[in-house]
Coordinates of C-alpha atoms and ligand atoms in Angstrom, one line a residue:
X696 CA -17.1 -16.8 -6.3
X697 CA -19.0 -15.3 -9.2
X698 CA -16.2 -12.8 -10.1
X699 CA -17.7 -11.0 -13.6
X700 CA -20.1 -9.4 -11.5
X701 CA -17.4 -7.6 -10.0
X702 CA -15.9 -6.3 -12.9
X703 CA -16.9 -3.0 -15.0
X704 CA -17.8 -3.3 -18.6
X705 CA -14.4 -2.0 -20.1
X706 CA -12.7 -4.9 -17.5
X707 CA -14.8 -7.5 -19.4
X708 CA -14.0 -6.4 -22.6
X709 CA -10.0 -6.3 -22.3
X710 CA -8.6 -9.3 -24.4
X711 CA -4.9 -10.4 -24.0
X712 CA -2.4 -8.6 -26.5
X713 CA -1.0 -10.8 -29.1
X714 CA 2.7 -9.2 -28.8
X715 CA 2.5 -9.4 -25.0
X716 CA 1.6 -13.0 -25.3
X717 CA 4.6 -13.5 -27.4
X718 CA 6.7 -11.9 -24.6
X719 CA 5.5 -14.4 -22.2
X720 CA 6.4 -17.1 -24.1
X721 CA 9.7 -15.9 -24.8
X722 CA 10.6 -15.2 -21.6
X723 CA 10.0 -19.2 -20.9
X724 CA 11.6 -20.3 -24.2
X725 CA 15.1 -22.3 -24.6
X726 CA 17.9 -19.7 -25.6
X727 CA 18.0 -21.9 -28.9
X728 CA 14.4 -20.2 -30.1
X729 CA 15.1 -18.0 -33.0
X730 CA 12.5 -15.2 -32.4
X731 CA 11.3 -13.2 -34.9
X732 CA 8.1 -12.0 -33.0
X733 CA 8.4 -9.3 -30.5
X734 CA 9.2 -5.7 -31.5
X735 CA 11.8 -6.0 -29.0
X736 CA 14.9 -3.3 -29.7
X737 CA 18.3 -4.8 -30.4
X738 CA 20.1 -4.3 -26.8
X739 CA 23.6 -4.3 -28.6
X740 CA 22.6 -0.9 -29.8
X741 CA 21.6 0.2 -26.0
X742 CA 24.1 2.6 -24.6
X743 CA 24.4 1.0 -21.1
X744 CA 27.2 -1.8 -20.8
X745 CA 27.2 -2.4 -17.5
X746 CA 26.5 -1.5 -13.8
X747 CA 27.0 -2.6 -10.3
X748 CA 25.1 -1.9 -7.2
X749 CA 26.7 -2.1 -3.7
X750 CA 24.7 -3.7 -1.0
X751 CA 24.9 -3.0 2.5
X752 CA 26.9 -6.2 3.6
X753 CA 29.6 -5.2 1.2
X754 CA 28.9 -7.6 -1.5
X755 CA 27.9 -6.6 -5.4
X756 CA 25.2 -6.9 -7.6
X757 CA 26.5 -6.9 -11.0
X758 CA 24.8 -6.5 -14.1
X759 CA 26.9 -7.4 -17.4
X760 CA 26.6 -9.3 -20.4
X761 CA 23.1 -10.9 -21.0
X762 CA 21.9 -9.6 -17.8
X763 CA 22.3 -6.1 -18.5
X764 CA 20.9 -7.1 -21.8
X765 CA 17.7 -8.4 -20.2
X766 CA 17.7 -5.7 -17.9
X767 CA 17.3 -3.3 -20.2
X768 CA 14.5 -4.9 -22.3
X769 CA 11.1 -5.6 -22.5
X770 CA 9.9 -8.4 -20.0
X771 CA 6.4 -10.1 -19.4
X772 CA 3.7 -8.1 -18.1
X773 CA 2.9 -10.4 -15.3
X774 CA 6.4 -10.0 -13.9
X775 CA 9.8 -11.7 -14.6
X776 CA 8.9 -15.3 -14.1
X777 CA 12.1 -15.9 -11.4
X778 CA 10.8 -12.9 -9.3
X779 CA 7.2 -14.0 -9.4
X780 CA 7.8 -17.7 -8.4
X781 CA 10.0 -16.1 -5.2
X782 CA 7.2 -14.2 -4.2
X783 CA 4.7 -16.8 -4.6
X784 CA 6.3 -19.3 -2.5
X785 CA 7.4 -16.0 0.1
X786 CA 3.4 -15.1 0.0
X787 CA 2.3 -18.7 1.0
X788 CA 5.0 -19.0 3.8
X789 CA 3.9 -16.0 4.9
X790 CA 0.0 -16.0 4.9
X791 CA -0.9 -19.7 3.6
X792 CA -3.8 -18.6 1.8
X793 CA -6.5 -21.4 1.7
X794 CA -6.9 -20.7 -2.1
X795 CA -3.4 -21.9 -3.1
X796 CA -4.5 -25.1 -4.8
X797 CA -7.8 -24.1 -5.8
X798 CA -8.8 -24.6 -9.4
X799 CA -7.7 -21.5 -11.6
X800 CA -11.2 -20.1 -12.3
X801 CA -12.6 -20.8 -8.9
X802 CA -10.1 -18.0 -6.9
X803 CA -7.0 -20.0 -6.9
X804 CA -4.1 -17.5 -5.6
X805 CA -1.9 -15.6 -8.3
X806 CA 0.2 -12.8 -8.3
X807 CA 1.3 -10.3 -10.4
X808 CA 4.2 -7.7 -10.2
X809 CA 3.2 -3.7 -10.7
X810 CA 5.1 -0.7 -10.7
X811 CA 4.4 0.0 -7.0
X812 CA 1.3 -1.2 -5.0
X813 CA 0.0 2.1 -6.2
X814 CA -0.4 0.9 -9.7
X815 CA -1.9 -2.2 -8.8
X816 CA -4.6 -0.9 -6.6
X817 CA -5.3 1.6 -9.5
X818 CA -5.9 -1.0 -11.9
X819 CA -8.2 -2.9 -9.1
X820 CA -10.0 0.2 -8.7
X821 CA -10.7 0.7 -12.6
X822 CA -11.4 -3.2 -13.0
X823 CA -13.9 -2.9 -9.9
X824 CA -15.6 0.5 -10.0
X825 CA -18.5 1.5 -12.4
X826 CA -20.4 5.0 -11.8
X827 CA -22.8 4.7 -8.8
X828 CA -21.1 1.3 -7.5
X829 CA -21.1 1.1 -3.6
X830 CA -17.6 1.1 -2.0
X831 CA -16.3 0.9 1.8
X832 CA -13.3 2.6 3.1
X833 CA -12.4 3.6 6.6
X834 CA -11.3 7.5 6.7
X835 CA -9.0 9.1 7.0
X836 CA -7.3 7.3 4.5
X837 CA -4.3 7.4 1.8
X838 CA -4.9 10.4 -0.9
X839 CA -3.1 8.0 -3.5
X840 CA -5.7 5.8 -3.3
X841 CA -8.8 7.7 -2.3
X842 CA -8.0 10.3 -5.2
X843 CA -7.9 7.0 -7.9
X844 CA -11.5 5.9 -6.5
X845 CA -13.4 9.2 -6.2
X846 CA -13.0 9.9 -10.0
X847 CA -14.6 6.9 -11.2
X848 CA -18.0 7.9 -9.9
X849 CA -18.9 5.6 -7.0
X850 CA -20.6 6.2 -3.9
X851 CA -17.8 5.9 -1.1
X852 CA -19.1 4.9 2.6
X853 CA -17.2 5.3 5.6
X854 CA -17.1 3.0 7.7
X855 CA -16.5 3.9 11.8
X856 CA -13.1 3.0 12.7
X857 CA -10.5 3.8 16.0
X858 CA -7.1 3.0 16.9
X859 CA -7.8 -0.7 16.4
X860 CA -9.2 -0.1 12.8
X861 CA -12.5 -0.9 11.6
X862 CA -15.3 -1.7 14.3
X863 CA -17.1 -4.5 13.3
X864 CA -20.1 -3.4 14.8
X865 CA -20.4 -0.2 12.9
X866 CA -19.9 -2.2 9.2
X867 CA -22.6 -4.6 10.5
X868 CA -24.8 -1.6 10.9
X869 CA -24.0 0.0 7.5
X870 CA -24.3 -3.3 6.0
X871 CA -27.9 -3.6 7.5
X872 CA -29.5 -1.4 5.1
X873 CA -29.3 -4.3 2.5
X874 CA -30.4 -8.0 2.6
X875 CA -27.6 -10.4 1.8
X876 CA -29.3 -11.6 -1.3
X877 CA -29.4 -7.9 -2.2
X878 CA -25.7 -8.6 -3.6
X879 CA -27.4 -11.0 -6.7
X880 CA -29.3 -7.7 -7.6
X881 CA -27.3 -4.9 -9.4
X882 CA -29.6 -2.5 -8.7
X883 CA -29.7 -2.6 -5.0
X884 CA -26.1 -1.4 -5.2
X885 CA -24.5 -3.5 -2.6
X886 CA -21.1 -2.9 -1.7
X887 CA -18.7 -4.2 -4.2
X888 CA -15.6 -4.0 -1.9
X889 CA -14.0 -2.7 1.6
X890 CA -10.9 -1.1 1.1
X891 CA -8.7 -0.7 4.2
X892 CA -4.8 -0.4 5.2
X893 CA -4.7 -3.0 8.2
X894 CA -1.1 -2.0 9.2
X895 CA 0.2 1.6 10.3
X896 CA -2.7 3.1 8.3
X897 CA -1.5 6.3 6.6
X898 CA -2.0 8.8 8.0
X899 CA -3.1 7.5 11.5
X900 CA -0.9 4.8 12.1
X901 CA -3.5 2.5 13.7
X902 CA -3.5 -1.3 13.1
X903 CA -6.6 -3.5 12.6
X904 CA -6.6 -6.8 14.7
X905 CA -6.6 -9.9 13.7
X906 CA -10.0 -10.9 15.5
X907 CA -11.7 -7.9 14.1
X908 CA -10.3 -8.9 10.7
X909 CA -12.1 -12.5 10.8
X910 CA -15.4 -10.7 12.0
X911 CA -15.1 -8.3 9.0
X912 CA -14.2 -11.5 6.9
X913 CA -17.5 -13.0 7.8
X914 CA -19.6 -10.1 7.2
X915 CA -17.8 -10.0 3.4
X916 CA -19.0 -13.5 2.7
X917 CA -22.5 -12.7 3.9
X918 CA -22.8 -9.3 2.3
X919 CA -20.7 -10.9 -1.1
X920 CA -18.4 -8.2 -1.0
X921 CA -14.6 -8.0 -2.1
X922 CA -11.7 -7.0 0.2
X923 CA -8.7 -4.8 -1.0
X924 CA -6.0 -5.2 1.4
X925 CA -3.7 -2.7 1.3
X926 CA -0.7 -3.4 3.3
X927 CA 2.5 -1.7 2.7
X928 CA 3.2 -1.5 6.2
X929 CA 3.4 -4.8 6.9
X930 CA 6.9 -5.3 6.9
X931 CA 7.1 -2.6 9.5
X932 CA 4.9 -4.1 12.2
X933 CA 6.7 -3.1 15.8
X934 CA 5.7 -6.0 17.2
X935 CA 5.6 -9.5 16.9
X936 CA 3.9 -12.0 16.6
X937 CA 2.2 -9.8 13.1
X938 CA -1.4 -10.0 13.2
X939 CA -2.7 -12.7 10.4
X940 CA -3.5 -11.0 7.6
X941 CA -7.0 -11.1 5.3
X942 CA -5.5 -13.1 2.8
X943 CA -4.7 -15.6 5.2
X944 CA -8.2 -16.2 6.1
X945 CA -9.5 -16.5 2.3
X946 CA -11.3 -19.2 1.8
X947 CA -13.5 -17.9 -0.8
X948 CA -11.1 -16.2 -2.9
X949 CA -12.4 -12.9 -2.4
X950 CA -9.3 -10.7 -1.1
X951 CA -7.0 -8.9 -3.2
X952 CA -3.8 -8.0 -1.3
X953 CA -1.4 -5.2 -2.3
X954 CA 2.2 -5.6 -1.2
X955 CA 5.2 -3.2 -2.3
X956 CA 9.3 -2.9 -1.6
X957 CA 8.7 0.7 -1.5
X958 CA 9.1 0.7 2.7
X959 CA 11.6 -1.8 3.2
X960 CA 13.7 -2.1 -0.1
X961 CA 13.7 1.2 -2.4
X962 CA 10.3 3.2 -3.4
X963 CA 12.5 4.7 -6.6
X964 CA 12.5 1.4 -8.0
X965 CA 8.6 1.0 -8.2
X966 CA 8.2 -2.8 -7.6
X967 CA 5.1 -4.0 -6.0
X968 CA 3.2 -6.9 -6.2
X969 CA -0.8 -8.1 -6.0
X970 CA -1.8 -11.3 -5.0
X971 CA -5.6 -12.3 -5.0
X972 CA -7.8 -14.8 -7.1
X973 CA -6.3 -15.6 -10.5
X974 CA -9.4 -13.9 -12.7
X975 CA -8.9 -10.8 -10.8
X976 CA -4.9 -10.9 -11.0
X977 CA -5.5 -12.0 -15.0
X978 CA -7.4 -8.6 -15.3
X979 CA -5.2 -6.4 -13.7
X980 CA -2.4 -7.8 -16.0
X981 CA -4.5 -7.5 -19.2
X982 CA -4.8 -3.6 -18.2
X983 CA -1.1 -3.5 -17.7
X984 CA -0.2 -5.1 -20.9
X985 CA -2.1 -1.8 -22.3
X986 CA -0.9 0.7 -20.2
X987 CA 2.7 0.5 -18.4
X988 CA 3.5 -2.4 -20.5
X989 CA 5.4 -4.2 -17.0
X990 CA 7.0 -3.2 -13.9
X991 CA 10.9 -1.8 -14.8
X992 CA 12.6 -4.9 -15.5
X993 CA 16.3 -3.3 -14.1
X994 CA 13.9 -2.4 -11.0
X995 CA 12.5 -6.3 -10.8
X996 CA 15.9 -7.9 -11.6
X997 CA 17.9 -5.6 -9.0
X998 CA 15.3 -7.0 -6.1
X999 CA 15.5 -10.3 -7.5
X1000 CA 19.4 -10.5 -7.4
X1001 CA 19.3 -9.3 -3.5
X1002 CA 16.9 -11.5 -2.7
X1003 CA 18.9 -14.5 -4.3
X1004 CA 22.0 -13.3 -2.5
X1005 CA 19.9 -12.9 0.8
X1006 CA 17.5 -15.9 0.6
X1007 CA 14.3 -15.5 2.6
X1008 CA 16.1 -15.4 5.8
X1009 CA 18.3 -12.6 4.8
X1010 CA 15.4 -10.5 3.5
X1011 CA 13.7 -11.2 6.9
X1012 CA 17.0 -10.1 9.1
X1013 CA 16.5 -6.9 6.7
X1014 CA 13.4 -6.2 7.7
X1015 CA 14.2 -6.6 11.4
X1016 CA 16.7 -3.8 11.0
X1017 CA 14.1 -1.7 9.3
X1018 CA 11.8 -2.3 11.8
X1019 CA 14.2 -1.7 14.7
X1020 CA 15.0 1.8 12.6
X1021 CA 11.2 3.0 12.2
X1022 CA 10.2 1.8 16.0
X1023 CA 13.2 4.0 17.1
X1024 CA 11.9 6.8 15.1
X1025 CA 8.3 6.4 16.4
X1026 CA 9.5 6.4 20.0
X1027 CA 11.7 9.8 19.2
X1028 CA 8.5 11.2 17.8
X1029 CA 6.5 10.1 20.8
X1030 CA 9.3 11.2 23.2
X1031 CA 9.2 14.6 21.7
X1032 CA 5.3 14.8 21.6
X1033 CA 5.1 13.6 25.3
X1034 CA 7.5 16.3 26.3
X1035 CA 5.9 19.5 24.3
X1036 CA 2.6 18.8 22.9
X1037 CA 0.4 17.0 26.4
X1038 CA -2.5 19.0 26.8
X1039 CA -2.3 21.1 23.1
X1040 CA -2.6 17.8 21.0
X1041 CA -3.7 14.2 21.1
X1042 CA -2.7 11.0 19.2
X1043 CA -2.1 7.5 19.5
X1044 CA 0.9 5.3 19.4
X1045 CA 1.3 4.1 15.8
X1046 CA 1.6 0.2 16.0
X1047 CA 3.4 -0.1 12.6
X1048 CA 4.4 2.4 9.7
X1049 CA 5.6 6.1 9.7
X1050 CA 2.8 8.1 10.8
X1051 CA 1.7 10.4 13.5
X1052 CA -1.9 11.7 13.0
X1053 CA -2.3 14.5 15.8
X1054 CA -5.4 16.5 16.8
X1055 CA -4.6 19.9 17.6
X1056 CA -7.1 21.0 20.7
X1057 CA -8.7 23.9 20.1
X1058 CA -8.4 24.4 16.4
X1059 CA -11.2 23.2 14.0
X1060 CA -9.1 23.6 10.6
X1061 CA -5.4 22.8 10.7
X1062 CA -5.1 23.7 6.9
X1063 CA -4.4 27.4 7.0
X1064 CA -2.1 26.7 9.7
X1065 CA -0.1 24.0 8.0
X1066 CA -0.5 25.4 4.3
X1067 CA 0.6 29.0 5.5
X1068 CA 2.2 29.4 8.6
X1069 CA 4.3 26.2 8.7
X1070 CA 5.4 26.6 5.2
X1071 CA 6.6 30.1 6.2
X1072 CA 8.5 28.5 9.0
X1073 CA 10.0 25.9 6.4
X1074 CA 8.1 22.9 7.7
X1075 CA 6.5 20.7 6.0
X1076 CA 3.3 18.8 7.3
X1077 CA 0.0 17.7 5.6
X1078 CA -3.0 19.3 6.7
X1079 CA -5.5 16.7 7.7
X1080 CA -8.3 17.3 5.4
X1081 CA -7.1 15.6 2.4
X1082 CA -7.7 12.0 4.1
X1083 CA -11.0 12.9 4.3
X1084 CA -13.7 11.7 1.3
X1085 CA -15.2 15.1 1.8
X1086 CA -11.6 17.3 1.6
X1087 CA -13.5 20.5 1.9
X1088 CA -14.4 19.9 5.5
X1089 CA -12.1 21.5 8.2
X1090 CA -10.4 19.2 10.5
X1091 CA -8.4 19.5 13.7
X1092 CA -5.6 16.8 12.7
X1093 CA -2.4 16.8 10.6
X1094 CA 0.2 14.4 9.7
X1095 CA 3.8 14.2 10.8
X1096 CA 5.8 11.3 9.1
X1097 CA 8.5 10.2 11.6
X1098 CA 10.7 8.5 8.7
X1099 CA 13.0 11.5 7.7
X1100 CA 13.9 13.7 10.5
X1101 CA 16.7 12.5 12.8
X1102 CA 15.6 11.9 16.5
X1103 CA 18.4 14.8 17.0
X1104 CA 15.6 17.0 15.1
X1105 CA 13.0 15.6 17.0
X1106 CA 14.4 16.5 20.1
X1107 CA 16.4 19.3 19.5
X1108 CA 13.7 21.7 18.9
X1109 CA 13.2 25.6 19.3
X1110 CA 10.4 26.6 21.5
X1111 CA 8.6 29.5 21.1
X1112 CA 5.4 29.5 23.2
X1113 CA 3.0 31.8 22.0
X1114 CA 0.5 33.0 24.8
X1115 CA -2.7 30.8 24.7
X1116 CA -4.7 33.6 24.0
X1117 CA -3.2 33.9 20.8
X1118 CA -3.1 30.3 19.0
X1119 CA -2.2 27.8 21.2
X1120 CA -0.8 25.4 18.6
X1121 CA 1.2 27.9 16.5
X1122 CA 4.3 26.7 18.6
X1123 CA 3.6 23.4 17.0
X1124 CA 5.6 24.5 14.1
X1125 CA 9.0 25.4 15.8
X1126 CA 9.3 21.8 16.3
X1127 CA 12.1 20.5 13.8
X1128 CA 10.6 17.4 14.5
X1129 CA 8.1 17.8 11.9
X1130 CA 9.4 16.6 8.9
X1131 CA 11.7 19.1 7.3
X1132 CA 11.6 17.5 3.9
X1133 CA 11.4 18.6 0.3
X1134 CA 10.1 15.2 -0.7
X1135 CA 6.9 14.8 -2.0
X1136 CA 4.3 13.8 0.8
X1137 CA 3.4 10.1 0.2
Ligands
LIG205 N1 -0.8 2.4 0.0 C1 -0.7 3.3 0.9 C2 -1.8 3.4 2.4 C3 0.6 4.0 1.0 O1 0.9 4.6 2.2 C4 1.3 4.1 -0.3 C5 2.8 4.7 -0.3 N2 2.8 6.0 0.4 C6 0.8 3.3 -1.1 C7 -0.1 2.4 -1.1 C8 1.5 2.9 -2.4 O2 2.8 2.7 -2.4 P1 3.9 2.1 -4.0 O3 5.4 3.1 -3.8 O4 4.1 0.7 -3.8 O5 3.1 2.7 -5.0

């Protein structure tokens, strides 16, 4: 793979920070090393002296003495070494990427820790997108990433998709406007990457099948584009066996995979990780060196301590409990939707994640309905238009998250049926199963 052809001029110009390099050396150095190198503050002057976190199994994770000092201090931009190696091993076990033992500059799998996967994705987009570049996505898509790509001035093309994710035939048709060899000519503006959320897509809840992934990966090889696999709902797949990932098929080193602890351990700790070819991961880290510097050390150590306590088995047992919870939530919202909305609205059954994407029949634009009428009735939902490349176009969809409302809230609904002649779907808003959260919608 020729990675330099994918990189922006800004990205190619990035150089390692000499100070950050000493932080890496320090993190692996013996305790006897006398360091006058980094501008790290002296932790004895930090006012926090200890912390303890109680885990659901009743055990306690304590931060005292050297550990609390470490937790409050700067750390390497890649991520703290013990968490990096835990995660690398775990990725290999889960996905067995063919690139694990490739030479470093020829696509070898690498991993870095980011402040949630949003941080890593945003840096990946800035690494790859020049104004005028062609990017492939499947809408509707997560506004957090759409709004990170859009200002970079790229030409975003929608690839047709259905409840099983991207339709390979649709992708083939879009790609047929180029010849495979056009990727060698930058003026031809062949797609640089395909961005997709393969499991429990936000907002549709749709998941891409393994067979379709194989076909899409072959097209990526033929037309030489990268695949950004944004997979925050990987651990929230409701049925097993889980679908194989793009990372597991990546014989070329063309997949950048985004993972996160946000949906399973904590969203506020802001810990995610990016896996992909070393050349690209290194570039993301160079960006981190001069922006966020590193993901929060305390957060990383909290997760590391937890993973050490649990082991892989304990983590996966927690995942199973989490899946049971969300599956139950999903079933509750589906039961409420079936009971009250049949005939008035349409939806697909989410296979993963926390979202139900609802199409209201007979309404061409849900924006006013959701932003005015719903809020008047103290119900918060997300209108569909923000999930499309052209956010100004009307849409009859809206997104309901089933993560926070209790099954009782979803079920105990006050129904005020309006005469169909007035506004057939207004009564949707009477339903308390629609997320009554004051949280920022994610
Ligand atoms: N991608 C998608 C599809 C998401 O839904 C989210 C969170 N809502 C993110 C990325 C960002 O997650 P994180 O909290 O890890 O930054």
